[in-house]
PDB file of C-alpha atoms and ligand atoms in Angstrom:
ATOM      1  CA  MET A   1      48.249  39.448 -17.297  1.00  0.00           C
ATOM      2  CA  LYS A   2      45.518  41.653 -16.781  1.00  0.00           C
ATOM      3  CA  ASN A   3      43.615  42.400 -20.255  1.00  0.00           C
ATOM      4  CA  ILE A   4      43.534  38.922 -21.940  1.00  0.00           C
ATOM      5  CA  LEU A   5      41.948  38.395 -25.211  1.00  0.00           C
ATOM      6  CA  VAL A   6      41.161  34.330 -25.793  1.00  0.00           C
ATOM      7  CA  PHE A   7      40.577  33.167 -29.242  1.00  0.00           C
ATOM      8  CA  GLY A   8      38.873  29.359 -29.338  1.00  0.00           C
ATOM      9  CA  GLY A   9      37.194  30.857 -25.600  1.00  0.00           C
ATOM     10  CA  SER A  10      34.978  27.910 -25.577  1.00  0.00           C
ATOM     11  CA  SER A  11      37.757  25.506 -26.319  1.00  0.00           C
ATOM     12  CA  LYS A  12      38.530  23.276 -23.482  1.00  0.00           C
ATOM     13  CA  LEU A  13      42.641  23.848 -22.953  1.00  0.00           C
ATOM     14  CA  ALA A  14      41.750  27.626 -23.069  1.00  0.00           C
ATOM     15  CA  GLU A  15      39.500  27.399 -20.544  1.00  0.00           C
ATOM     16  CA  GLU A  16      41.196  25.226 -18.110  1.00  0.00           C
ATOM     17  CA  THR A  17      44.091  27.945 -18.876  1.00  0.00           C
ATOM     18  CA  ILE A  18      41.561  30.700 -18.043  1.00  0.00           C
ATOM     19  CA  LYS A  19      40.139  28.719 -15.134  1.00  0.00           C
ATOM     20  CA  ASN A  20      43.526  29.817 -12.816  1.00  0.00           C
ATOM     21  CA  VAL A  21      43.723  33.743 -14.211  1.00  0.00           C
ATOM     22  CA  LYS A  22      43.170  35.551 -10.531  1.00  0.00           C
ATOM     23  CA  GLY A  23      41.240  39.280 -10.336  1.00  0.00           C
ATOM     24  CA  PRO A  24      40.470  41.516  -9.485  1.00  0.00           C
ATOM     25  CA  ASN A  25      41.105  44.311 -12.213  1.00  0.00           C
ATOM     26  CA  THR A  26      41.403  41.397 -14.851  1.00  0.00           C
ATOM     27  CA  LYS A  27      39.536  41.080 -17.739  1.00  0.00           C
ATOM     28  CA  VAL A  28      38.810  38.595 -20.569  1.00  0.00           C
ATOM     29  CA  MET A  29      37.891  38.437 -23.838  1.00  0.00           C
ATOM     30  CA  LEU A  30      36.285  34.929 -24.648  1.00  0.00           C
ATOM     31  CA  ALA A  31      35.815  35.155 -28.661  1.00  0.00           C
ATOM     32  CA  GLY A  32      34.658  32.019 -30.701  1.00  0.00           C
ATOM     33  CA  SER A  33      32.254  31.193 -32.965  1.00  0.00           C
ATOM     34  CA  ASN A  34      29.805  29.885 -31.280  1.00  0.00           C
ATOM     35  CA  LEU A  35      28.024  32.167 -29.129  1.00  0.00           C
ATOM     36  CA  GLN A  36      26.190  29.804 -26.834  1.00  0.00           C
ATOM     37  CA  LYS A  37      29.334  28.075 -26.299  1.00  0.00           C
ATOM     38  CA  LEU A  38      31.589  30.840 -25.385  1.00  0.00           C
ATOM     39  CA  ASN A  39      28.140  31.845 -22.670  1.00  0.00           C
ATOM     40  CA  THR A  40      28.588  28.497 -21.401  1.00  0.00           C
ATOM     41  CA  VAL A  41      32.163  28.331 -20.751  1.00  0.00           C
ATOM     42  CA  MET A  42      32.286  32.178 -19.359  1.00  0.00           C
ATOM     43  CA  ASN A  43      29.344  31.124 -16.902  1.00  0.00           C
ATOM     44  CA  ASP A  44      31.335  28.298 -16.276  1.00  0.00           C
ATOM     45  CA  LEU A  45      34.781  30.322 -15.402  1.00  0.00           C
ATOM     46  CA  LYS A  46      32.794  32.964 -13.476  1.00  0.00           C
ATOM     47  CA  THR A  47      32.364  30.407 -10.633  1.00  0.00           C
ATOM     48  CA  TRP A  48      35.879  29.891 -10.567  1.00  0.00           C
ATOM     49  CA  ASN A  49      37.147  33.002 -10.579  1.00  0.00           C
ATOM     50  CA  SER A  50      34.381  35.982  -9.573  1.00  0.00           C
ATOM     51  CA  ASP A  51      36.431  38.362  -9.242  1.00  0.00           C
ATOM     52  CA  VAL A  52      37.617  38.488 -12.453  1.00  0.00           C
ATOM     53  CA  GLU A  53      35.172  39.758 -15.498  1.00  0.00           C
ATOM     54  CA  PHE A  54      34.584  38.150 -18.703  1.00  0.00           C
ATOM     55  CA  PHE A  55      33.166  39.271 -21.918  1.00  0.00           C
ATOM     56  CA  VAL A  56      32.186  37.068 -25.234  1.00  0.00           C
ATOM     57  CA  TYR A  57      32.421  38.444 -28.964  1.00  0.00           C
ATOM     58  CA  GLN A  58      31.519  36.167 -31.803  1.00  0.00           C
ATOM     59  CA  ILE A  59      33.637  35.614 -34.486  1.00  0.00           C
ATOM     60  CA  ASN A  60      34.918  33.058 -36.899  1.00  0.00           C
ATOM     61  CA  ALA A  61      38.227  32.654 -37.209  1.00  0.00           C
ATOM     62  CA  LEU A  62      37.620  32.633 -40.650  1.00  0.00           C
ATOM     63  CA  GLU A  63      36.056  35.852 -40.797  1.00  0.00           C
ATOM     64  CA  TYR A  64      39.434  37.500 -41.687  1.00  0.00           C
ATOM     65  CA  ASP A  65      38.305  40.824 -42.434  1.00  0.00           C
ATOM     66  CA  ARG A  66      36.405  41.312 -38.894  1.00  0.00           C
ATOM     67  CA  HIS A  67      39.848  39.962 -37.247  1.00  0.00           C
ATOM     68  CA  GLN A  68      41.245  43.845 -36.736  1.00  0.00           C
ATOM     69  CA  GLN A  69      37.451  45.048 -35.461  1.00  0.00           C
ATOM     70  CA  LEU A  70      37.964  42.144 -33.325  1.00  0.00           C
ATOM     71  CA  PHE A  71      41.328  43.501 -31.271  1.00  0.00           C
ATOM     72  CA  ASP A  72      39.880  47.161 -32.012  1.00  0.00           C
ATOM     73  CA  GLU A  73      36.915  46.496 -29.890  1.00  0.00           C
ATOM     74  CA  THR A  74      38.530  44.333 -27.282  1.00  0.00           C
ATOM     75  CA  ILE A  75      40.761  47.205 -26.504  1.00  0.00           C
ATOM     76  CA  LYS A  76      37.917  49.034 -26.523  1.00  0.00           C
ATOM     77  CA  ILE A  77      35.946  47.039 -23.644  1.00  0.00           C
ATOM     78  CA  LEU A  78      38.888  45.856 -21.869  1.00  0.00           C
ATOM     79  CA  GLY A  79      40.567  49.132 -22.175  1.00  0.00           C
ATOM     80  CA  ASP A  80      43.571  47.647 -22.891  1.00  0.00           C
ATOM     81  CA  LEU A  81      45.605  44.294 -24.148  1.00  0.00           C
ATOM     82  CA  ASP A  82      48.666  42.676 -22.598  1.00  0.00           C
ATOM     83  CA  THR A  83      48.014  38.441 -23.190  1.00  0.00           C
ATOM     84  CA  VAL A  84      46.622  37.240 -26.114  1.00  0.00           C
ATOM     85  CA  LEU A  85      45.751  33.280 -26.718  1.00  0.00           C
ATOM     86  CA  ILE A  86      44.900  31.723 -29.723  1.00  0.00           C
ATOM     87  CA  ALA A  87      43.596  28.402 -29.133  1.00  0.00           C
ATOM     88  CA  HIS A  88      41.160  27.621 -31.710  1.00  0.00           C
ATOM     89  CA  GLY A  89      41.099  24.155 -33.862  1.00  0.00           C
ATOM     90  CA  THR A  90      39.999  21.621 -36.024  1.00  0.00           C
ATOM     91  CA  LEU A  91      41.457  17.921 -36.027  1.00  0.00           C
ATOM     92  CA  PRO A  92      39.883  16.565 -39.386  1.00  0.00           C
ATOM     93  CA  ASP A  93      39.563  13.354 -40.958  1.00  0.00           C
ATOM     94  CA  ASN A  94      42.955  13.058 -42.298  1.00  0.00           C
ATOM     95  CA  GLU A  95      42.153  10.260 -44.725  1.00  0.00           C
ATOM     96  CA  VAL A  96      38.782  12.384 -46.466  1.00  0.00           C
ATOM     97  CA  VAL A  97      40.582  15.651 -46.351  1.00  0.00           C
ATOM     98  CA  ARG A  98      44.053  14.477 -48.017  1.00  0.00           C
ATOM     99  CA  LYS A  99      41.897  13.708 -51.027  1.00  0.00           C
ATOM    100  CA  SER A 100      40.614  16.713 -50.817  1.00  0.00           C
ATOM    101  CA  GLN A 101      41.841  20.292 -52.343  1.00  0.00           C
ATOM    102  CA  GLU A 102      39.140  22.441 -50.732  1.00  0.00           C
ATOM    103  CA  LEU A 103      38.577  20.636 -47.465  1.00  0.00           C
ATOM    104  CA  THR A 104      42.777  20.545 -46.982  1.00  0.00           C
ATOM    105  CA  ILE A 105      42.899  24.148 -47.942  1.00  0.00           C
ATOM    106  CA  LYS A 106      39.802  24.530 -45.321  1.00  0.00           C
ATOM    107  CA  GLU A 107      41.672  23.155 -42.817  1.00  0.00           C
ATOM    108  CA  PHE A 108      45.126  25.132 -43.386  1.00  0.00           C
ATOM    109  CA  ASN A 109      42.707  28.237 -43.286  1.00  0.00           C
ATOM    110  CA  ILE A 110      41.723  27.036 -39.962  1.00  0.00           C
ATOM    111  CA  ASN A 111      44.407  25.774 -37.967  1.00  0.00           C
ATOM    112  CA  CYS A 112      47.399  27.814 -39.771  1.00  0.00           C
ATOM    113  CA  LEU A 113      46.170  30.933 -42.172  1.00  0.00           C
ATOM    114  CA  SER A 114      43.948  32.304 -39.623  1.00  0.00           C
ATOM    115  CA  VAL A 115      46.088  31.873 -36.513  1.00  0.00           C
ATOM    116  CA  ILE A 116      48.611  34.069 -38.554  1.00  0.00           C
ATOM    117  CA  SER A 117      46.108  36.692 -39.240  1.00  0.00           C
ATOM    118  CA  LEU A 118      45.396  37.244 -35.867  1.00  0.00           C
ATOM    119  CA  CYS A 119      49.406  37.117 -34.802  1.00  0.00           C
ATOM    120  CA  THR A 120      50.058  39.415 -37.368  1.00  0.00           C
ATOM    121  CA  ILE A 121      47.653  42.117 -35.573  1.00  0.00           C
ATOM    122  CA  ALA A 122      48.383  41.520 -31.883  1.00  0.00           C
ATOM    123  CA  ALA A 123      52.432  41.751 -33.142  1.00  0.00           C
ATOM    124  CA  ASN A 124      51.752  44.890 -34.507  1.00  0.00           C
ATOM    125  CA  TYR A 125      49.879  46.067 -31.279  1.00  0.00           C
ATOM    126  CA  PHE A 126      52.516  44.655 -29.152  1.00  0.00           C
ATOM    127  CA  GLU A 127      55.348  46.029 -31.069  1.00  0.00           C
ATOM    128  CA  SER A 128      53.668  49.506 -30.704  1.00  0.00           C
ATOM    129  CA  LYS A 129      53.420  49.045 -27.203  1.00  0.00           C
ATOM    130  CA  LYS A 130      56.643  47.626 -25.991  1.00  0.00           C
ATOM    131  CA  ASN A 131      55.686  44.615 -24.456  1.00  0.00           C
ATOM    132  CA  GLY A 132      52.903  42.126 -24.215  1.00  0.00           C
ATOM    133  CA  THR A 133      52.527  38.470 -24.783  1.00  0.00           C
ATOM    134  CA  ILE A 134      51.516  36.041 -27.687  1.00  0.00           C
ATOM    135  CA  ALA A 135      50.811  32.528 -26.476  1.00  0.00           C
ATOM    136  CA  VAL A 136      49.506  30.077 -29.121  1.00  0.00           C
ATOM    137  CA  ILE A 137      48.417  26.784 -28.877  1.00  0.00           C
ATOM    138  CA  SER A 138      50.212  24.491 -31.555  1.00  0.00           C
ATOM    139  CA  SER A 139      50.591  21.061 -31.181  1.00  0.00           C
ATOM    140  CA  VAL A 140      53.946  18.111 -31.210  1.00  0.00           C
ATOM    141  CA  ALA A 141      52.091  17.077 -34.901  1.00  0.00           C
ATOM    142  CA  GLY A 142      54.103  19.407 -36.621  1.00  0.00           C
ATOM    143  CA  GLU A 143      57.176  17.982 -35.510  1.00  0.00           C
ATOM    144  CA  ARG A 144      57.386  15.465 -38.050  1.00  0.00           C
ATOM    145  CA  GLY A 145      54.605  14.675 -40.848  1.00  0.00           C
ATOM    146  CA  ARG A 146      52.936  11.628 -40.505  1.00  0.00           C
ATOM    147  CA  GLN A 147      50.577   9.843 -42.709  1.00  0.00           C
ATOM    148  CA  SER A 148      47.892   9.600 -40.294  1.00  0.00           C
ATOM    149  CA  ASN A 149      47.799  13.367 -39.647  1.00  0.00           C
ATOM    150  CA  TYR A 150      50.066  15.420 -41.630  1.00  0.00           C
ATOM    151  CA  ILE A 151      47.156  17.412 -43.314  1.00  0.00           C
ATOM    152  CA  TYR A 152      46.716  19.110 -39.404  1.00  0.00           C
ATOM    153  CA  GLY A 153      50.258  18.162 -38.329  1.00  0.00           C
ATOM    154  CA  SER A 154      51.495  20.106 -41.689  1.00  0.00           C
ATOM    155  CA  ALA A 155      49.190  23.058 -40.510  1.00  0.00           C
ATOM    156  CA  LYS A 156      50.608  23.177 -37.293  1.00  0.00           C
ATOM    157  CA  ALA A 157      54.389  23.288 -38.140  1.00  0.00           C
ATOM    158  CA  GLY A 158      53.519  26.330 -40.441  1.00  0.00           C
ATOM    159  CA  VAL A 159      52.471  27.683 -36.700  1.00  0.00           C
ATOM    160  CA  SER A 160      55.384  26.582 -34.988  1.00  0.00           C
ATOM    161  CA  ALA A 161      57.904  28.316 -37.561  1.00  0.00           C
ATOM    162  CA  TYR A 162      55.883  31.546 -37.628  1.00  0.00           C
ATOM    163  CA  LEU A 163      55.564  32.132 -34.491  1.00  0.00           C
ATOM    164  CA  GLN A 164      59.929  31.045 -34.010  1.00  0.00           C
ATOM    165  CA  GLY A 165      60.491  33.982 -36.389  1.00  0.00           C
ATOM    166  CA  LEU A 166      57.737  36.478 -34.375  1.00  0.00           C
ATOM    167  CA  ARG A 167      59.299  35.864 -30.972  1.00  0.00           C
ATOM    168  CA  ASN A 168      62.841  36.390 -32.895  1.00  0.00           C
ATOM    169  CA  ARG A 169      61.497  39.585 -34.496  1.00  0.00           C
ATOM    170  CA  MET A 170      59.533  40.922 -30.936  1.00  0.00           C
ATOM    171  CA  ASN A 171      62.609  39.728 -28.794  1.00  0.00           C
ATOM    172  CA  GLU A 172      63.997  43.313 -29.248  1.00  0.00           C
ATOM    173  CA  PHE A 173      61.073  45.071 -28.128  1.00  0.00           C
ATOM    174  CA  GLY A 174      59.830  43.163 -25.064  1.00  0.00           C
ATOM    175  CA  VAL A 175      56.927  41.323 -26.497  1.00  0.00           C
ATOM    176  CA  ASN A 176      56.405  37.525 -25.469  1.00  0.00           C
ATOM    177  CA  VAL A 177      56.010  34.678 -28.163  1.00  0.00           C
ATOM    178  CA  ILE A 178      54.927  31.663 -26.374  1.00  0.00           C
ATOM    179  CA  THR A 179      54.696  28.039 -29.406  1.00  0.00           C
ATOM    180  CA  ILE A 180      52.365  25.685 -27.297  1.00  0.00           C
ATOM    181  CA  LYS A 181      52.568  22.089 -28.207  1.00  0.00           C
ATOM    182  CA  PRO A 182      50.609  19.930 -26.487  1.00  0.00           C
ATOM    183  CA  GLY A 183      50.572  16.034 -27.444  1.00  0.00           C
ATOM    184  CA  ILE A 184      47.260  14.285 -26.889  1.00  0.00           C
ATOM    185  CA  VAL A 185      44.256  15.814 -24.380  1.00  0.00           C
ATOM    186  CA  LYS A 186      40.967  14.119 -23.744  1.00  0.00           C
ATOM    187  CA  THR A 187      38.886  17.076 -24.808  1.00  0.00           C
ATOM    188  CA  PRO A 188      36.294  17.240 -27.546  1.00  0.00           C
ATOM    189  CA  MET A 189      38.898  17.806 -30.126  1.00  0.00           C
ATOM    190  CA  THR A 190      39.958  13.692 -29.499  1.00  0.00           C
ATOM    191  CA  THR A 191      36.931  12.495 -28.736  1.00  0.00           C
ATOM    192  CA  GLY A 192      36.242   8.978 -30.422  1.00  0.00           C
ATOM    193  CA  MET A 193      40.055   8.505 -30.520  1.00  0.00           C
ATOM    194  CA  PRO A 194      41.162   5.330 -29.083  1.00  0.00           C
ATOM    195  CA  ASP A 195      42.703   5.501 -25.703  1.00  0.00           C
ATOM    196  CA  SER A 196      45.680   5.432 -25.164  1.00  0.00           C
ATOM    197  CA  PRO A 197      48.393   5.872 -21.652  1.00  0.00           C
ATOM    198  CA  LEU A 198      49.363   9.140 -23.868  1.00  0.00           C
ATOM    199  CA  PHE A 199      46.642  11.096 -23.204  1.00  0.00           C
ATOM    200  CA  ALA A 200      47.020  13.908 -20.801  1.00  0.00           C
ATOM    201  CA  LYS A 201      43.994  15.814 -18.692  1.00  0.00           C
ATOM    202  CA  PRO A 202      42.937  19.061 -20.056  1.00  0.00           C
ATOM    203  CA  GLU A 203      43.315  19.928 -16.314  1.00  0.00           C
ATOM    204  CA  LYS A 204      46.995  19.721 -16.076  1.00  0.00           C
ATOM    205  CA  VAL A 205      47.657  20.692 -19.429  1.00  0.00           C
ATOM    206  CA  GLY A 206      45.660  24.469 -18.639  1.00  0.00           C
ATOM    207  CA  LYS A 207      47.888  24.612 -15.748  1.00  0.00           C
ATOM    208  CA  ASP A 208      50.930  23.906 -17.795  1.00  0.00           C
ATOM    209  CA  ILE A 209      49.923  26.535 -20.133  1.00  0.00           C
ATOM    210  CA  TYR A 210      48.896  29.001 -17.688  1.00  0.00           C
ATOM    211  CA  ASN A 211      52.080  28.469 -15.930  1.00  0.00           C
ATOM    212  CA  ALA A 212      53.398  29.227 -19.360  1.00  0.00           C
ATOM    213  CA  LEU A 213      51.913  32.397 -19.415  1.00  0.00           C
ATOM    214  CA  VAL A 214      53.105  33.810 -16.108  1.00  0.00           C
ATOM    215  CA  SER A 215      57.120  32.408 -16.362  1.00  0.00           C
ATOM    216  CA  LYS A 216      56.565  34.167 -20.548  1.00  0.00           C
ATOM    217  CA  LYS A 217      58.377  30.561 -21.381  1.00  0.00           C
ATOM    218  CA  ASP A 218      59.236  30.274 -25.053  1.00  0.00           C
ATOM    219  CA  VAL A 219      57.997  26.658 -26.434  1.00  0.00           C
ATOM    220  CA  LEU A 220      56.295  24.700 -23.780  1.00  0.00           C
ATOM    221  CA  TYR A 221      55.505  20.818 -24.638  1.00  0.00           C
ATOM    222  CA  THR A 222      52.591  19.406 -22.328  1.00  0.00           C
ATOM    223  CA  PRO A 223      53.104  17.371 -20.571  1.00  0.00           C
ATOM    224  CA  THR A 224      56.930  17.610 -20.454  1.00  0.00           C
ATOM    225  CA  TYR A 225      57.781  13.579 -21.897  1.00  0.00           C
ATOM    226  CA  TRP A 226      56.753  15.049 -25.235  1.00  0.00           C
ATOM    227  CA  LYS A 227      59.984  16.598 -25.399  1.00  0.00           C
ATOM    228  CA  LEU A 228      61.501  13.351 -24.866  1.00  0.00           C
ATOM    229  CA  ILE A 229      59.389  11.360 -27.822  1.00  0.00           C
ATOM    230  CA  MET A 230      59.560  13.852 -29.994  1.00  0.00           C
ATOM    231  CA  ALA A 231      63.159  13.738 -30.017  1.00  0.00           C
ATOM    232  CA  ILE A 232      63.227  10.003 -30.648  1.00  0.00           C
ATOM    233  CA  ILE A 233      60.576  10.333 -33.075  1.00  0.00           C
ATOM    234  CA  LYS A 234      62.596  13.358 -35.250  1.00  0.00           C
ATOM    235  CA  SER A 235      66.074  11.087 -34.946  1.00  0.00           C
ATOM    236  CA  ILE A 236      64.617   8.464 -37.089  1.00  0.00           C
ATOM    237  CA  PRO A 237      66.122   9.099 -40.288  1.00  0.00           C
ATOM    238  CA  GLU A 238      63.680   9.571 -43.218  1.00  0.00           C
ATOM    239  CA  GLY A 239      64.869   6.736 -45.254  1.00  0.00           C
ATOM    240  CA  ILE A 240      63.588   4.528 -42.429  1.00  0.00           C
ATOM    241  CA  PHE A 241      60.225   6.914 -41.433  1.00  0.00           C
ATOM    242  CA  LYS A 242      59.021   6.504 -44.589  1.00  0.00           C
ATOM    243  CA  LYS A 243      58.199   2.973 -44.570  1.00  0.00           C
ATOM    244  CA  LEU A 244      56.458   3.088 -41.245  1.00  0.00           C
ATOM    245  CA  LYS A 245      52.653   3.040 -40.750  1.00  0.00           C
ATOM    246  CA  LEU A 246      52.388   6.167 -38.647  1.00  0.00           C
TER     247      LEU A 246
HETATM  248  N1  NAP B 301      43.351  17.775 -27.147  1.00  0.00           N
HETATM  249  C1  NAP B 301      44.316  17.499 -27.788  1.00  0.00           C
HETATM  250  O1  NAP B 301      44.713  16.587 -28.178  1.00  0.00           O
HETATM  251  C2  NAP B 301      45.680  18.793 -28.781  1.00  0.00           C
HETATM  252  C3  NAP B 301      47.003  18.352 -28.856  1.00  0.00           C
HETATM  253  C4  NAP B 301      47.448  19.239 -29.520  1.00  0.00           C
HETATM  254  C5  NAP B 301      47.003  20.508 -29.944  1.00  0.00           C
HETATM  255  N2  NAP B 301      45.608  20.878 -29.758  1.00  0.00           N
HETATM  256  C6  NAP B 301      45.429  21.902 -30.000  1.00  0.00           C
HETATM  257  O2  NAP B 301      44.716  22.599 -28.953  1.00  0.00           O
HETATM  258  C7  NAP B 301      43.480  24.052 -29.320  1.00  0.00           C
HETATM  259  C8  NAP B 301      42.734  23.794 -28.535  1.00  0.00           C
HETATM  260  O3  NAP B 301      41.535  22.309 -28.736  1.00  0.00           O
HETATM  261  P1  NAP B 301      40.975  21.136 -27.570  1.00  0.00           P
HETATM  262  O4  NAP B 301      41.676  19.878 -27.581  1.00  0.00           O
HETATM  263  O5  NAP B 301      40.602  22.058 -26.317  1.00  0.00           O
HETATM  264  O6  NAP B 301      39.865  21.375 -28.516  1.00  0.00           O
HETATM  265  P2  NAP B 301      38.332  21.798 -28.621  1.00  0.00           P
HETATM  266  O7  NAP B 301      37.586  22.038 -27.140  1.00  0.00           O
HETATM  267  O8  NAP B 301      37.637  21.217 -29.291  1.00  0.00           O
HETATM  268  O9  NAP B 301      38.474  23.327 -29.086  1.00  0.00           O
HETATM  269  C9  NAP B 301      38.742  23.838 -30.141  1.00  0.00           C
HETATM  270  C10 NAP B 301      38.058  25.367 -30.687  1.00  0.00           C
HETATM  271  O10 NAP B 301      38.448  25.599 -31.745  1.00  0.00           O
HETATM  272  C11 NAP B 301      37.311  26.424 -31.810  1.00  0.00           C
HETATM  273  N3  NAP B 301      36.944  26.780 -33.682  1.00  0.00           N
HETATM  274  C12 NAP B 301      37.063  25.512 -34.252  1.00  0.00           C
HETATM  275  N4  NAP B 301      36.939  26.268 -35.429  1.00  0.00           N
HETATM  276  C13 NAP B 301      36.181  27.234 -35.130  1.00  0.00           C
HETATM  277  C14 NAP B 301      36.092  28.258 -36.385  1.00  0.00           C
HETATM  278  N5  NAP B 301      36.107  28.646 -37.720  1.00  0.00           N
HETATM  279  N6  NAP B 301      36.351  29.818 -35.887  1.00  0.00           N
HETATM  280  C15 NAP B 301      36.412  29.727 -34.334  1.00  0.00           C
HETATM  281  N7  NAP B 301      36.473  29.185 -33.838  1.00  0.00           N
HETATM  282  C16 NAP B 301      36.736  27.141 -34.231  1.00  0.00           C
HETATM  283  C17 NAP B 301      35.750  25.757 -31.399  1.00  0.00           C
HETATM  284  O11 NAP B 301      34.736  26.665 -31.528  1.00  0.00           O
HETATM  285  P3  NAP B 301      33.518  26.227 -32.286  1.00  0.00           P
HETATM  286  O12 NAP B 301      32.934  25.212 -31.719  1.00  0.00           O
HETATM  287  O13 NAP B 301      32.923  27.230 -31.711  1.00  0.00           O
HETATM  288  O14 NAP B 301      33.725  26.393 -33.140  1.00  0.00           O
HETATM  289  C18 NAP B 301      36.491  25.531 -30.089  1.00  0.00           C
HETATM  290  O15 NAP B 301      36.236  26.278 -29.402  1.00  0.00           O
HETATM  291  C19 NAP B 301      43.491  23.649 -30.579  1.00  0.00           C
HETATM  292  O16 NAP B 301      44.165  24.600 -31.738  1.00  0.00           O
HETATM  293  C20 NAP B 301      44.213  22.454 -30.702  1.00  0.00           C
HETATM  294  O17 NAP B 301      44.778  22.093 -32.020  1.00  0.00           O
HETATM  295  C21 NAP B 301      44.833  19.935 -29.118  1.00  0.00           C
END
């Protein structure tokens, strides 16, 4: 991992992941919609990794017509690209969004379609190079639709299924595709959610994501107990599950 593009570069989980990256000769492009936030994160990261070079790039995930340009300019600035981490997302108020066609489509655009657009470009580039890593933060929420968050959850399910297929396609080219499935983590995204012992610290999840990048893991549940929790949740028969208030 020497030349890394992070989309959603100002996200807490991306920041905690990149804190573990070491130099020298390592370059990281932080891309995202809010330049001020990107600069703040970059300055923080520089104090952790003084021998890593950082750059920022302002782009909204919904600017599809600029996705290719982002890759082209990142490759020009970094000199090469070997790792792409996609970490942007929004967790909407499901009760509000589920009643609105417009908001539902918007959430799918941010949490699913923009991710797939970026992965398509990354995959074509890495396929031609015959190496590289594409890592995407999906969610355990994509494992089973629940009334309380099925807009976000189904968008993440789309991402996870897409990555499964992409991993299968990319295997023969030596390209790693990593699906990251965190449970609930204390980040700005979950501010205001009721406290729960299941909340993980972002530092721990960031470290797990970094280790998954280094070890080229296929699918990461973080913290690992979510693998068991989701196995139980998925095993509940649909006839019972549909009656639960989840
Ligand atoms: N925290 C959790 O419990 C949890 C659990 C499972 C999965 N995840 C996933 O982990 C990833 C990181 O989230 P986080 O927890 O670190 O929350 P976060 O700190 O709030 O990060 C969310 C990021 O998404 C970016 N973003 C949102 N809309 C965007 C857009 N239209 N264009 C570009 N960037 C956009 C935000 O940047 P701007 O503010 O600049 O727009 C921000 O950097 C997300 O994919 C999230 O779905 C989080």
